[in-house]
Short mmCIF file of C-alpha atoms in Angstrom, two decimals:
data_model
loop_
_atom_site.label_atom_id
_atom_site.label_comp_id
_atom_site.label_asym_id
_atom_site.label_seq_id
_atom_site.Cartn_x
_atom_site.Cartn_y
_atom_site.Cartn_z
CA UNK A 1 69.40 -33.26 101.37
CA UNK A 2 66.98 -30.52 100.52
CA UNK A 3 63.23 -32.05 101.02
CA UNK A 4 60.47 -29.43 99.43
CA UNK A 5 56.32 -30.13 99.49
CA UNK A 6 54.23 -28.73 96.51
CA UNK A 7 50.13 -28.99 96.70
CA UNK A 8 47.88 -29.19 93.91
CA UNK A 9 44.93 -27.75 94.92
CA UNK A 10 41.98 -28.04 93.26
CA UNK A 11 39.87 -25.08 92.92
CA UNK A 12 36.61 -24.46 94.77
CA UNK A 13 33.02 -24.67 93.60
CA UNK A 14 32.11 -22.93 90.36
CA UNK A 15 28.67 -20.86 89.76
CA UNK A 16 26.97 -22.70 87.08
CA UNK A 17 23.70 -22.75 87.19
CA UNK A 18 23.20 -24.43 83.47
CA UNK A 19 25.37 -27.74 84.39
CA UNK A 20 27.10 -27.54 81.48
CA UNK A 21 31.37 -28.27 80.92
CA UNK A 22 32.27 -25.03 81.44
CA UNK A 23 35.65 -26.40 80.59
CA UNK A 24 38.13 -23.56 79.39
CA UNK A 25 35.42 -20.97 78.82
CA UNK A 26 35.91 -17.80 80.22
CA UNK A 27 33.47 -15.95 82.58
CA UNK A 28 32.93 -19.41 84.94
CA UNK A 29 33.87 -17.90 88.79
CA UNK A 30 32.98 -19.36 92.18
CA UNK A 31 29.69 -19.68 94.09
CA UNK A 32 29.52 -18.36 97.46
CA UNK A 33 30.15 -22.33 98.40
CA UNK A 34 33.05 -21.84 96.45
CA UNK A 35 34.61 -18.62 98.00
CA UNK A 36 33.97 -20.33 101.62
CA UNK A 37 36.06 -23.29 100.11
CA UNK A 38 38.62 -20.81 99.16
CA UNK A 39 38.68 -18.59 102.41
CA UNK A 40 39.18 -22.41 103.90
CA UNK A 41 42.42 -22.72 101.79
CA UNK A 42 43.65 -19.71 102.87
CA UNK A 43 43.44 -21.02 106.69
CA UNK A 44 44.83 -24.06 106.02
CA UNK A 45 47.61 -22.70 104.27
CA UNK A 46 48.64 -20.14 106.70
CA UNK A 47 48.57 -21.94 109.67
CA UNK A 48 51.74 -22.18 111.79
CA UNK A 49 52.98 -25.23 111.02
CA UNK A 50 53.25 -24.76 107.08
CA UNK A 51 56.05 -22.99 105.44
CA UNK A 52 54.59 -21.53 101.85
CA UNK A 53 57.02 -19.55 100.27
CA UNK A 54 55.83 -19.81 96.45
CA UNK A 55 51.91 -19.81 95.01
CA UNK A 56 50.73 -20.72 91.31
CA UNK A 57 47.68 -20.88 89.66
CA UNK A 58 45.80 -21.81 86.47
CA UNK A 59 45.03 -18.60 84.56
CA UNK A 60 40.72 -19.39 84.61
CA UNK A 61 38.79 -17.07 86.29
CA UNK A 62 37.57 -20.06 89.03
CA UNK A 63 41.04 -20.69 89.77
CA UNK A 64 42.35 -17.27 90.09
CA UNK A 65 39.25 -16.93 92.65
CA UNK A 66 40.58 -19.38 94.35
CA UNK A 67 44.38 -18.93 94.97
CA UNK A 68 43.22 -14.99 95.64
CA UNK A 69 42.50 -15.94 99.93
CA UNK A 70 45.78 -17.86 100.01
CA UNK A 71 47.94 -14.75 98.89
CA UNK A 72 46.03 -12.69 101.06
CA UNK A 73 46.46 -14.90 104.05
CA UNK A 74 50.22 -15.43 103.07
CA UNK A 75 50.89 -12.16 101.54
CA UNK A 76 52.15 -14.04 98.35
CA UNK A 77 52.14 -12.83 94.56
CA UNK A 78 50.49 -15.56 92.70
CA UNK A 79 52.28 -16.60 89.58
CA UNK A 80 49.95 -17.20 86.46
CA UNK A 81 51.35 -20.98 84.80
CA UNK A 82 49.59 -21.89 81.42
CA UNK A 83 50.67 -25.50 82.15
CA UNK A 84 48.26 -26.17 84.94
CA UNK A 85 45.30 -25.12 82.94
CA UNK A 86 42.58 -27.38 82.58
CA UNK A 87 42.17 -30.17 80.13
CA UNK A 88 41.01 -29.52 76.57
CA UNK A 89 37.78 -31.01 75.87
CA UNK A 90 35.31 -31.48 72.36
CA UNK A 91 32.77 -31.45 74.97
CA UNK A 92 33.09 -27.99 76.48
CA UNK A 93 30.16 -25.44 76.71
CA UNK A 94 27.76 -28.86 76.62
CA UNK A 95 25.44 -30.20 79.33
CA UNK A 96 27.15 -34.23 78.89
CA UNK A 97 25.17 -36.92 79.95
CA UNK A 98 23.73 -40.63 78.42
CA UNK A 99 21.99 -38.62 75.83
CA UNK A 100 24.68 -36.28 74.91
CA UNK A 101 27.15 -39.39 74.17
CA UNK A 102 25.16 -41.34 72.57
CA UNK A 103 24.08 -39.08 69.74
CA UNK A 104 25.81 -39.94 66.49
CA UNK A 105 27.59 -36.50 66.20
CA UNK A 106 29.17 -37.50 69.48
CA UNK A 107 29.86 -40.93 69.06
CA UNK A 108 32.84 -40.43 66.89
CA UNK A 109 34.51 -38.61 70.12
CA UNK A 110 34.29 -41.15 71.97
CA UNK A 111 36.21 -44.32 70.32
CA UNK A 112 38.90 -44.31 72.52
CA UNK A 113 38.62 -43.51 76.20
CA UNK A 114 42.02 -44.68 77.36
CA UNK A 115 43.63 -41.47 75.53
CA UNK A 116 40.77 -39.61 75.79
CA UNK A 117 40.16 -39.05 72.04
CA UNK A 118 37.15 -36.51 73.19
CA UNK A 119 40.08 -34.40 74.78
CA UNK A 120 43.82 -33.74 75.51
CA UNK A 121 45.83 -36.94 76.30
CA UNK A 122 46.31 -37.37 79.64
CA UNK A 123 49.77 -38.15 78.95
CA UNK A 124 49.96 -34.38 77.52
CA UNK A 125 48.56 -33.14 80.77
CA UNK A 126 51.12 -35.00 82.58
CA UNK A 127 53.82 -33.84 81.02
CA UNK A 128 52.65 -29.87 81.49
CA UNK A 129 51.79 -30.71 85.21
CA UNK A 130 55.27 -31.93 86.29
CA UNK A 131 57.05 -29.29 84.41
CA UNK A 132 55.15 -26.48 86.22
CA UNK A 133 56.19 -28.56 89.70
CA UNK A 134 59.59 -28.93 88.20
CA UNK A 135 59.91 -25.06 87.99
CA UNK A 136 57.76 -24.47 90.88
CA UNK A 137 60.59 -27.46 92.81
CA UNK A 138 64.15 -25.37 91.60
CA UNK A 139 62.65 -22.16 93.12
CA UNK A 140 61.87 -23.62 96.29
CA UNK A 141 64.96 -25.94 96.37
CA UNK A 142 66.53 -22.04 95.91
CA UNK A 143 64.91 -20.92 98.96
CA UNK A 144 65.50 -24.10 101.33
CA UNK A 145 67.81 -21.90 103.57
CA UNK A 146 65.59 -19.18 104.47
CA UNK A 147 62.64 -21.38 105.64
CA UNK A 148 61.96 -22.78 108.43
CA UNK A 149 61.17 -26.61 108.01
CA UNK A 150 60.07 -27.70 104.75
CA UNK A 151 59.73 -25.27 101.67
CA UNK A 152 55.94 -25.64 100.37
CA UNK A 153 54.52 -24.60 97.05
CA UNK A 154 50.89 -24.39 95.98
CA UNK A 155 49.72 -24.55 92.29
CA UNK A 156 45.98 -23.79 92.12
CA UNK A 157 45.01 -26.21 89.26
CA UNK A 158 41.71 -28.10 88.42
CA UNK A 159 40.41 -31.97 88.78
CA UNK A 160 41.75 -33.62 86.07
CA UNK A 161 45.60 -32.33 85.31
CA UNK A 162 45.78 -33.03 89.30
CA UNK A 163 44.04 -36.39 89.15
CA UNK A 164 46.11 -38.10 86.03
CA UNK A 165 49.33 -36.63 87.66
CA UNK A 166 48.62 -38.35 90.88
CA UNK A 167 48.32 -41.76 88.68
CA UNK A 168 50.96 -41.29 87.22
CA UNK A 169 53.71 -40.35 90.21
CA UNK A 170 51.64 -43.63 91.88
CA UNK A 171 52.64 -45.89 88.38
CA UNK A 172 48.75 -46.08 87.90
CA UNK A 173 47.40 -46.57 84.34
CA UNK A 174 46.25 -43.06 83.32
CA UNK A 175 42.72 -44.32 82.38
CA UNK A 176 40.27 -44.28 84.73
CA UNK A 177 36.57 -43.86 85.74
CA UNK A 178 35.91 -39.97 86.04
CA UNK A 179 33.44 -40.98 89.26
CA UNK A 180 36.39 -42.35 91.37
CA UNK A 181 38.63 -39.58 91.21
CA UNK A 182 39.81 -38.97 94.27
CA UNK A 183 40.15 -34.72 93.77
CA UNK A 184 36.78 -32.87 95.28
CA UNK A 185 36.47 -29.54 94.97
CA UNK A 186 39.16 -27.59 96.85
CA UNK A 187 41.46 -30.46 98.13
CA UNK A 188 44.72 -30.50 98.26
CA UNK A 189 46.90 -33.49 96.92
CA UNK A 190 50.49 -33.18 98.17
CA UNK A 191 53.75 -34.16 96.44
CA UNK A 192 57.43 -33.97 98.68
CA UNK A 193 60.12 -34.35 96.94
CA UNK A 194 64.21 -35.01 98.56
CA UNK A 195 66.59 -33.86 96.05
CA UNK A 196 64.76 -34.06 93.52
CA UNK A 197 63.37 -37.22 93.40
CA UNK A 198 59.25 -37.90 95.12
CA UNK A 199 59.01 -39.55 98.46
CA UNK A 200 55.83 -39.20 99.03
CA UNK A 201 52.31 -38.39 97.79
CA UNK A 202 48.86 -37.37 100.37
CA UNK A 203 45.35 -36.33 100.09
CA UNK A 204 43.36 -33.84 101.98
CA UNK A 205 40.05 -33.32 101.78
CA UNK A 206 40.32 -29.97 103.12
CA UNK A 207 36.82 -28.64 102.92
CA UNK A 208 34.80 -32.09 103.18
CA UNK A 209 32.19 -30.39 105.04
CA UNK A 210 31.56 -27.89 102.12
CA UNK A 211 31.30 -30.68 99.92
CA UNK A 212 28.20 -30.23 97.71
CA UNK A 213 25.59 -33.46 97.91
CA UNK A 214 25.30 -33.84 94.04
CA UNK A 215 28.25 -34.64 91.73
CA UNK A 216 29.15 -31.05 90.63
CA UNK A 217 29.03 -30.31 86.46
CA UNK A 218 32.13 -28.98 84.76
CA UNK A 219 35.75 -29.68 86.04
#
């Protein structure tokens, strides 16, 4: 029986000063919170009792940042996967709030939040999700002999691809309310698979300390 662990880990703190969803835009890197939270991954990851063999990561700048310490630490070539990028979004390069949603230009965007029609389906970003883990799982199913303990993967991703995935390996409704996602800012949600099929899914809140006071704009 070949068992295999693969993290989705949620990128670290982004720079942006104007609050707005940054989204998909390019040019949106990490604070210096940010590149503490990502030095942390790179500890956590490289401690002796993990086994990473393979890394992944989104192909945005903030997410690139933040896989960066954990191929240093672990002396790994990340691999750039379009399929963990983050969510499309009508909103993006906007500062969103009451105001913004309620204006009539934006009101059309917004008649059906169980999809969500102001964005890509969550379904969509399901589907993309679990075939980058599905690649990222035959790779480290290949390797299974040459590590010690369990194979581990990471894929460096952002809050909501992880978060809908997570409902959706727990048979949760993919709908939720954005404020009780359970995804902050560089933690790591974990996914271990035997033969194939999941066995189990965790949560780490790996840099809880780091955790900024206010909710954080953007994604």
């Amino acid at each position: 029986m070949t068992r295999v662990t693969i993290h989705l880990t949620r990128h670290g703190e982004v720079h942006n000063p104007e609050g707005i969803l940054y989204g998909r835009l390019p040019g949106y890197g990490l604070s210096e919170r940010g590149r503490a939270m990502a030095e942390r991954l790179g500890e956590f990851y490289s401690a002796p009792d993990r086994s990473v063999r393979l890394l992944m990561s989104s192909p945005l700048q903030r997410a690139q940042e933040t896989a960066a310490p954990i191929a240093a630490a672990l002396r790994l070539e990340p691999r750039i996967d379009e399929r963990v990028l983050e969510a499309g979004n009508s909103f993006e390069g906007q500062q969103v709030d009451r105001g913004t949603l309620a204006s009539p230009e934006n009101l059309v965007r917004c008649y059906n939040p169980l999809r969500p029609s102001w964005g890509e389906a969550y379904s969509d970003q399901v589907k993309r999700v679990r075939a980058a883990m599905a690649s990222l799982r035959t790779r480290l199913e290949a390797r299974a002999d040459e590590a010690a303990g369990t194979p581990e993967g990471v894929i460096v991703s952002h809050q909501l691809p992880i978060w809908v995935t997570r409902l959706a390996a727990e048979g949760r409704p993919l709908w939720h309310d954005p404020r009780k996602r359970e995804c902050a800012l560089a933690s790591v949600t974990s996914f271990t698979f035997e033969s194939g099929t999941l066995v189990a899914v965790e949560y780490q809140d790996v840099c809880a300390d780091l955790q900024p006071t206010r909710a954080v704009p953007g994604a």
